[in-house]
Coordinates of C-alpha atoms and ligand atoms in Angstrom, one line a residue:
M1 CA 130.1 64.8 151.9
R2 CA 133.2 66.6 153.2
I3 CA 134.1 69.2 150.6
L4 CA 137.8 70.0 150.3
L5 CA 138.3 73.5 149.0
P6 CA 140.8 74.6 146.5
V7 CA 143.0 76.5 148.9
Q8 CA 146.2 78.2 148.0
A9 CA 149.5 77.6 149.6
S10 CA 148.1 77.1 153.1
P11 CA 148.0 80.3 155.1
F12 CA 146.5 78.3 157.9
A13 CA 149.7 76.9 159.5
A14 CA 151.2 80.4 159.7
R15 CA 148.0 81.7 161.3
R16 CA 148.0 78.9 163.9
E17 CA 151.6 79.5 164.6
C18 CA 151.0 83.2 165.3
L19 CA 148.1 82.3 167.6
A20 CA 150.2 79.6 169.4
R21 CA 153.0 82.1 170.0
V22 CA 150.5 84.3 171.9
L23 CA 148.9 81.4 173.8
G24 CA 152.1 79.8 174.9
N25 CA 151.3 76.9 177.2
R26 CA 147.6 77.9 177.7
Q27 CA 145.4 75.3 175.9
A28 CA 142.8 76.3 173.4
L29 CA 140.0 74.6 171.6
I30 CA 138.6 76.1 168.4
A31 CA 135.3 74.5 167.3
A32 CA 133.8 74.4 163.8
G33 CA 130.3 74.0 165.2
R34 CA 127.4 72.0 163.8
A35 CA 124.7 72.5 161.2
R36 CA 121.4 73.6 162.9
P37 CA 118.3 71.6 162.2
R38 CA 115.7 73.3 160.1
T39 CA 112.8 71.1 161.0
Y40 CA 114.2 67.7 162.2
A41 CA 117.7 66.5 162.9
A42 CA 118.5 65.3 159.4
N43 CA 117.1 68.3 157.7
T44 CA 119.6 71.1 158.5
F45 CA 120.4 74.6 157.5
P46 CA 123.5 74.6 155.3
F47 CA 126.5 74.1 157.5
R48 CA 128.6 77.2 157.9
A49 CA 131.7 76.6 160.0
A50 CA 132.5 79.1 162.7
S51 CA 134.7 81.9 161.4
H52 CA 137.5 81.5 163.9
F53 CA 137.8 77.8 162.9
L54 CA 137.8 78.7 159.2
Y55 CA 140.5 81.3 159.8
L56 CA 142.8 78.7 161.3
F57 CA 141.9 75.5 159.4
G58 CA 140.1 76.6 156.2
L59 CA 137.8 73.7 155.8
P60 CA 134.1 73.5 156.7
L61 CA 134.2 70.3 158.8
P62 CA 131.1 69.8 160.9
G63 CA 132.0 68.9 164.5
A64 CA 135.7 69.4 164.0
L65 CA 137.8 70.8 166.9
G66 CA 141.2 72.4 166.6
H67 CA 143.2 71.8 169.8
W68 CA 146.3 73.7 170.9
D69 CA 147.7 71.6 173.7
G70 CA 150.4 74.0 174.7
N71 CA 152.9 72.4 172.3
D72 CA 151.2 71.4 169.1
W73 CA 148.0 71.8 167.1
T74 CA 145.9 68.8 166.3
L75 CA 142.7 68.8 164.4
Y76 CA 140.1 66.4 165.8
V77 CA 137.5 65.3 163.2
P78 CA 134.4 63.1 163.8
E79 CA 134.7 59.7 162.3
P80 CA 132.1 59.2 159.5
E81 CA 128.8 57.5 160.5
P82 CA 128.7 53.9 159.1
D83 CA 126.1 54.7 156.5
S84 CA 127.3 58.2 155.7
A85 CA 128.9 57.2 152.4
L86 CA 125.6 55.9 151.2
W87 CA 123.8 59.2 151.8
H88 CA 126.6 61.8 151.5
G89 CA 129.2 60.1 149.4
A90 CA 132.8 59.2 150.3
E91 CA 134.4 61.5 152.8
A92 CA 137.9 62.8 152.7
G93 CA 140.2 60.6 154.8
F94 CA 142.1 62.0 157.8
D95 CA 145.4 61.8 155.8
E96 CA 143.9 63.9 153.0
I97 CA 142.6 66.5 155.5
A98 CA 145.9 66.6 157.3
A99 CA 147.7 67.3 154.0
R100 CA 145.2 70.1 153.2
V101 CA 145.4 71.9 156.6
N102 CA 149.1 71.0 157.2
C103 CA 148.2 69.7 160.7
P104 CA 147.9 66.3 162.2
V105 CA 144.3 65.0 162.2
R106 CA 142.9 62.5 164.7
P107 CA 139.5 61.1 165.3
R108 CA 137.4 63.3 167.6
S109 CA 137.0 60.4 170.0
A110 CA 140.7 60.6 170.8
L111 CA 140.5 64.2 172.1
S112 CA 141.7 64.6 175.6
L113 CA 141.6 68.0 177.2
G114 CA 143.7 69.4 180.0
R115 CA 142.2 71.8 182.6
D116 CA 141.4 75.4 181.9
V117 CA 141.1 75.1 178.2
A118 CA 140.1 78.4 176.6
T119 CA 137.6 78.5 173.8
L120 CA 135.3 80.7 171.8
P121 CA 131.6 80.2 171.4
T122 CA 130.3 79.1 168.0
P123 CA 127.1 80.3 166.4
D124 CA 125.7 76.7 166.6
G125 CA 126.8 73.7 168.6
N126 CA 127.8 75.3 171.9
D127 CA 126.1 72.5 173.9
E128 CA 128.6 70.0 172.7
L129 CA 131.5 72.4 173.5
A130 CA 130.0 73.0 177.0
A131 CA 129.8 69.3 177.6
L132 CA 133.4 68.8 176.6
L133 CA 134.7 71.6 178.7
G134 CA 132.4 71.1 181.7
R135 CA 131.2 74.7 181.8
S136 CA 128.6 76.9 180.2
I137 CA 129.4 78.2 176.7
R138 CA 126.9 80.7 175.2
A139 CA 127.1 82.5 171.9
G140 CA 127.7 86.2 172.5
H141 CA 129.2 85.6 175.9
L142 CA 132.9 85.2 176.9
D143 CA 134.2 83.8 180.1
D144 CA 137.1 85.8 181.6
H145 CA 139.1 82.7 181.0
D146 CA 138.5 83.0 177.2
V147 CA 139.3 86.6 176.9
P148 CA 143.0 86.3 176.1
L149 CA 142.2 83.8 173.3
A150 CA 139.6 86.2 171.9
E151 CA 142.0 89.1 172.1
A152 CA 144.7 87.1 170.3
M153 CA 142.2 86.1 167.5
I154 CA 141.1 89.7 167.2
A155 CA 144.7 90.9 166.8
L156 CA 145.3 88.3 164.0
R157 CA 142.0 88.8 162.2
L158 CA 142.1 92.6 162.3
V159 CA 144.9 92.7 159.8
H160 CA 144.3 90.6 156.7
D161 CA 147.1 88.5 155.3
E162 CA 147.7 88.0 151.6
A163 CA 145.5 84.9 151.4
A164 CA 142.6 86.8 153.1
V165 CA 142.9 89.7 150.7
T166 CA 142.8 87.2 147.8
E167 CA 139.5 85.8 149.3
L168 CA 138.1 89.3 149.8
R169 CA 138.9 90.1 146.2
A170 CA 137.1 87.0 145.0
A171 CA 134.1 88.0 147.1
A172 CA 134.2 91.5 145.6
T173 CA 134.3 90.0 142.1
A174 CA 131.3 87.8 142.6
T175 CA 129.5 90.7 144.3
A176 CA 130.2 92.9 141.3
A177 CA 128.7 90.3 139.0
A178 CA 125.6 90.1 141.2
H179 CA 125.0 93.9 141.2
A180 CA 125.5 94.0 137.4
A181 CA 122.9 91.2 137.1
G182 CA 120.5 93.0 139.4
M183 CA 120.8 96.3 137.5
K184 CA 120.2 94.5 134.2
A185 CA 117.2 92.5 135.5
T186 CA 115.3 95.4 137.0
R187 CA 112.1 96.7 135.4
P188 CA 108.7 97.9 136.5
G189 CA 106.2 95.3 137.4
L190 CA 108.7 92.7 138.6
R191 CA 108.8 91.5 142.2
E192 CA 111.8 92.4 144.4
S193 CA 112.4 88.7 144.7
A194 CA 113.0 88.4 140.9
V195 CA 115.9 90.9 141.2
R196 CA 117.2 89.1 144.2
A197 CA 117.1 85.8 142.3
A198 CA 119.1 87.4 139.4
M199 CA 121.7 88.6 141.9
E200 CA 122.1 85.6 144.0
S201 CA 122.2 83.3 141.0
E202 CA 125.7 84.8 140.3
F203 CA 126.8 83.4 143.7
V204 CA 125.2 80.0 143.2
A205 CA 126.8 79.7 139.8
R206 CA 130.3 80.3 141.3
G207 CA 129.8 77.8 144.2
M208 CA 129.4 80.6 146.6
T209 CA 126.6 81.8 148.8
V210 CA 125.4 85.1 150.4
A211 CA 127.4 86.6 153.2
Y212 CA 124.1 87.8 154.9
G213 CA 120.5 88.0 154.1
S214 CA 120.1 90.0 150.9
I215 CA 118.3 93.3 151.1
V216 CA 116.6 94.0 147.7
T217 CA 113.8 96.4 148.4
V218 CA 111.9 99.5 147.2
H219 CA 111.6 100.2 151.0
G220 CA 115.2 101.1 151.6
E221 CA 114.2 103.1 154.6
V222 CA 113.8 99.8 156.5
L223 CA 117.5 99.4 157.1
H224 CA 117.7 95.6 157.3
N225 CA 114.6 94.9 155.2
E226 CA 114.6 91.2 154.2
H227 CA 111.2 91.2 152.7
H228 CA 111.2 90.7 148.9
G229 CA 107.6 90.7 148.1
N230 CA 106.9 94.2 146.8
L231 CA 106.3 94.9 143.1
L232 CA 108.7 97.4 141.6
G233 CA 106.9 100.6 140.7
P234 CA 108.2 102.9 137.9
R235 CA 108.9 105.8 140.3
D236 CA 110.7 103.6 142.9
L237 CA 114.3 103.4 143.8
L238 CA 115.5 99.9 144.4
L239 CA 118.1 99.5 147.2
A240 CA 120.2 96.3 146.9
D241 CA 122.5 95.4 149.7
V242 CA 123.9 92.1 148.5
G243 CA 127.3 90.5 149.1
A244 CA 128.9 87.1 148.3
E245 CA 130.5 84.7 150.6
T246 CA 133.4 82.7 149.0
A247 CA 133.6 79.0 149.5
G248 CA 136.4 79.8 152.1
G249 CA 133.9 81.9 154.0
W250 CA 135.0 85.5 153.2
A251 CA 132.5 88.2 152.7
G252 CA 131.6 91.0 150.3
D253 CA 129.1 93.7 151.4
V254 CA 127.9 96.2 148.8
T255 CA 124.9 98.4 148.4
R256 CA 123.8 100.2 145.3
T257 CA 120.5 102.1 144.9
W258 CA 119.1 102.4 141.4
P259 CA 116.0 103.7 139.7
V260 CA 113.5 101.0 138.6
S261 CA 112.7 103.0 135.5
G262 CA 116.4 103.0 134.4
R263 CA 116.7 106.8 134.9
Y264 CA 117.0 108.7 138.2
S265 CA 114.5 111.4 138.5
A266 CA 115.8 114.9 139.3
T267 CA 114.9 114.5 143.0
Q268 CA 116.3 111.0 143.2
R269 CA 119.5 112.2 141.6
D270 CA 119.9 115.2 143.9
L271 CA 119.7 113.1 147.1
Y272 CA 121.7 110.2 145.5
E273 CA 124.5 112.7 144.7
V274 CA 124.6 113.9 148.2
V275 CA 125.2 110.4 149.4
R276 CA 127.7 109.6 146.6
Q277 CA 129.8 112.7 147.2
G278 CA 129.7 112.0 151.0
Q279 CA 130.9 108.4 150.3
L280 CA 133.6 109.5 147.9
D281 CA 135.0 112.1 150.3
T282 CA 134.9 109.6 153.2
I283 CA 136.7 107.0 151.2
A284 CA 139.3 109.5 150.1
A285 CA 140.1 110.1 153.8
V286 CA 140.7 106.4 154.6
R287 CA 144.4 105.8 155.4
P288 CA 146.5 104.3 158.2
G289 CA 146.3 106.3 161.5
V290 CA 142.8 107.7 160.8
R291 CA 140.3 107.1 163.5
Y292 CA 137.2 105.3 162.1
R293 CA 134.9 107.4 164.2
D294 CA 136.2 110.5 162.5
L295 CA 135.2 109.0 159.1
H296 CA 131.7 108.6 160.5
L297 CA 131.8 112.3 161.5
L298 CA 133.2 113.3 158.2
A299 CA 130.5 111.5 156.3
A300 CA 127.8 113.1 158.5
R301 CA 129.3 116.5 157.9
R302 CA 129.3 116.0 154.1
L303 CA 125.7 114.8 154.2
A304 CA 124.8 117.8 156.3
E305 CA 126.4 120.1 153.8
G306 CA 124.7 118.4 150.8
L307 CA 121.3 118.5 152.5
R308 CA 121.8 122.2 153.4
A309 CA 122.6 122.9 149.8
L310 CA 119.3 121.3 148.8
G311 CA 117.5 123.4 151.5
V312 CA 116.4 120.3 153.4
L313 CA 118.6 121.2 156.4
E314 CA 119.2 124.7 157.6
G315 CA 122.1 126.0 159.8
D316 CA 125.7 125.5 160.3
P317 CA 126.8 122.0 159.0
A318 CA 129.1 121.5 162.0
E319 CA 126.2 122.2 164.4
L320 CA 123.9 120.0 162.3
V321 CA 126.3 117.1 163.1
A322 CA 127.1 118.1 166.7
D323 CA 123.4 118.5 167.6
G324 CA 122.6 115.2 165.8
V325 CA 120.2 116.8 163.3
V326 CA 121.7 115.1 160.3
Y327 CA 121.2 111.7 162.0
L328 CA 117.5 112.1 161.6
L329 CA 118.2 111.2 157.9
F330 CA 121.4 109.2 158.4
P331 CA 120.6 107.1 161.5
H332 CA 123.2 104.3 161.2
G333 CA 127.0 104.0 161.5
I334 CA 129.3 104.6 158.5
G335 CA 130.3 101.0 158.4
H336 CA 132.2 98.1 160.0
L337 CA 135.1 95.7 159.8
I338 CA 134.7 93.1 157.0
G339 CA 136.5 89.7 156.7
L340 CA 135.2 86.2 157.4
D341 CA 132.1 87.8 158.8
V342 CA 130.3 90.5 157.1
H343 CA 130.5 92.4 160.4
D344 CA 133.8 90.9 161.2
M345 CA 134.1 89.4 164.6
E346 CA 130.9 90.8 165.9
D347 CA 130.4 87.5 167.6
L348 CA 132.9 88.9 170.2
G349 CA 130.7 92.0 170.8
D350 CA 132.4 95.4 170.6
R351 CA 135.7 93.9 171.6
A352 CA 136.9 93.7 168.0
G353 CA 135.3 96.9 166.7
Y354 CA 136.2 99.2 169.6
A355 CA 139.9 99.8 170.5
P356 CA 140.7 99.3 174.2
G357 CA 139.5 102.3 176.2
R358 CA 136.9 103.2 173.6
T359 CA 133.2 102.3 174.1
R360 CA 130.1 102.7 172.1
A361 CA 128.3 106.1 172.6
T362 CA 124.7 105.9 173.7
E363 CA 123.4 108.8 171.8
F364 CA 121.3 108.5 168.6
G365 CA 123.5 108.9 165.6
L366 CA 126.6 107.3 167.2
R367 CA 125.1 104.3 169.0
Y368 CA 125.0 102.2 165.8
L369 CA 128.6 102.8 165.0
R370 CA 130.2 99.3 165.0
L371 CA 133.8 100.3 164.7
D372 CA 136.0 102.8 166.4
R373 CA 139.6 101.9 165.9
D374 CA 142.6 103.7 164.3
L375 CA 143.0 102.2 160.9
V376 CA 146.1 100.2 160.1
P377 CA 147.3 98.7 156.7
G378 CA 145.6 95.4 156.1
M379 CA 142.3 96.2 157.8
A380 CA 139.2 96.0 155.6
V381 CA 136.1 98.1 156.3
T382 CA 133.0 99.2 154.6
I383 CA 132.0 102.8 154.0
E384 CA 128.3 103.0 153.6
P385 CA 126.5 106.4 154.1
G386 CA 122.9 106.6 153.4
L387 CA 119.9 108.9 153.6
Y388 CA 116.5 107.6 154.7
L389 CA 113.1 109.0 155.1
V390 CA 111.9 107.0 158.1
P391 CA 108.4 108.1 159.3
A392 CA 109.1 106.7 162.8
I393 CA 112.2 108.9 163.1
L394 CA 110.8 112.0 161.3
D395 CA 107.6 112.0 163.4
D396 CA 109.3 111.2 166.7
P397 CA 108.6 114.1 169.1
E398 CA 111.9 113.9 170.9
L399 CA 114.0 113.7 167.8
K400 CA 111.9 116.5 166.2
K401 CA 112.8 118.6 169.2
R402 CA 116.5 118.2 168.5
A403 CA 116.0 119.6 165.0
Q404 CA 114.6 122.9 166.4
G405 CA 113.2 123.7 163.0
R406 CA 116.4 123.0 161.1
L407 CA 114.9 120.1 159.2
R408 CA 112.6 121.6 156.6
R409 CA 109.8 119.0 156.2
D410 CA 108.3 121.1 153.4
K411 CA 111.5 120.8 151.4
L412 CA 111.9 117.2 152.2
D413 CA 108.4 116.5 150.9
A414 CA 109.6 117.4 147.4
F415 CA 111.7 114.2 147.5
S416 CA 108.6 112.0 147.7
D417 CA 110.1 109.5 145.2
V418 CA 112.9 108.6 147.6
R419 CA 112.6 106.4 150.7
G420 CA 116.1 105.2 151.2
I421 CA 119.4 105.5 149.5
R422 CA 122.6 103.7 150.6
I423 CA 125.9 103.4 148.8
E424 CA 128.4 100.9 150.3
D425 CA 131.8 99.7 149.2
D426 CA 134.4 97.4 150.7
I427 CA 137.7 99.2 151.4
L428 CA 141.2 97.7 152.1
V429 CA 143.5 100.0 154.1
T430 CA 146.8 100.1 152.3
A431 CA 150.3 101.4 153.4
N432 CA 149.5 104.9 152.2
G433 CA 145.7 105.0 151.7
A434 CA 143.0 102.7 150.6
E435 CA 141.9 100.4 147.8
V436 CA 138.3 100.1 147.0
L437 CA 137.9 96.4 146.5
T438 CA 134.4 96.8 145.0
A439 CA 135.3 99.7 142.7
A440 CA 134.1 97.8 139.6
I441 CA 130.5 98.2 140.6
P442 CA 128.8 101.2 138.9
K443 CA 128.1 104.1 141.2
A444 CA 127.9 107.3 139.2
P445 CA 124.4 107.9 138.0
A446 CA 125.4 107.7 134.3
D447 CA 127.3 104.5 134.9
V448 CA 124.4 102.9 136.8
E449 CA 121.9 103.9 134.0
R450 CA 124.3 102.5 131.4
A451 CA 124.6 99.2 133.3
M452 CA 120.8 99.0 133.6
A453 CA 120.4 99.5 129.9
G454 CA 122.6 96.5 129.6
Ligands
LIG501 N1 124.7 94.3 154.8 C1 124.7 94.7 156.2 C2 125.5 95.9 156.4 O1 125.7 96.6 155.4 O2 126.0 96.2 157.4
MN502 MN1 127.8 96.8 155.6
MN503 MN1 125.6 96.0 153.4

């Protein structure tokens, strides 16, 4: 069944017009993609339209293609299969779709393409696109010919319009409900999957889904841990990195870390407060003109200072950052763009995240930084510092060498009831500063403990 979303006064025509102005007479084809089979052709993963398509047309229409022919936009939609109504219900007619997207709609069979049509790969369904265009199209790879289209999309999607911000707020609201439910559901003896279920049920109930595979784990030191089978022990911290995706495709991305017992131990609280202060100070520095990489360095500096105050690190905080010592405990980047994708536009590689002339560093501590642009109003980013006790890092002879004795393992051993702590919020850059879209989610220890008590 084609689902028509309750969209507000259509932002899509305005977005298409902006893109068309940049494209001029160069043709472009924007594909929605197809659902990928799970086991056999009729048993598919849930369809998720490509984000560039959703940005311009707003509706998850499998197999649809938006075509800019140099003069006009037309949306080409596959005609329903003869028995489709039997299995999937009546589909919206072309007139109805046209009214919703404010764009002429024609059957896909009527599509005729000129030469040199630019496109962007989709997560799924590139074979069809390749057959239409007569050239190879691969996810994660751009032809030179497609680069101007990619750059134009990036310029548009980097700065969220009002409709996008409304969607990000809706994602934040659902994400807040999920974290409240997770905190309330947590108790010793449950499995991680039970807390995950409590959290994700908030999305299902709202007709939403997850923006990425939920991380709900007592092994928060495994950064993208999607295993949910551990039992919650009374001394464990539970790290929950869970975000909603709205029906329109917009993402929330929030992490909180709470004590299974309902009360942070003294050691858990000490490290948690280092992360929280680091996050608050970093968020306070978000404003237009600030270079995102400098926010990463600021967070690293604050973590180094906090760890030094606890005796875990020794030495000058600036040197602990410059020499990469703090990254033994904070190995990832401070965050990323967020929008229709949780890591927005990462399908285009670093082209979206890195400003022209900037490239990703190769050294440990900076090589996982996904964003290095100067912030502008309307951008949305995450700020997500963390501290992790990762045996593979702490025992790595090369990395140990860089610490030169400045990481006190004996002091760190006192924090044996901590494996990983991350605190993550979604931030909208405003004209003068920043708005924390996910501010409603408890973060101060007393607030988290209260939320857990229900
Ligand atoms: N949830 C993935 C991330 O925080 O980047
Ligand atoms: Mn994130
Ligand atoms: Mn996250």
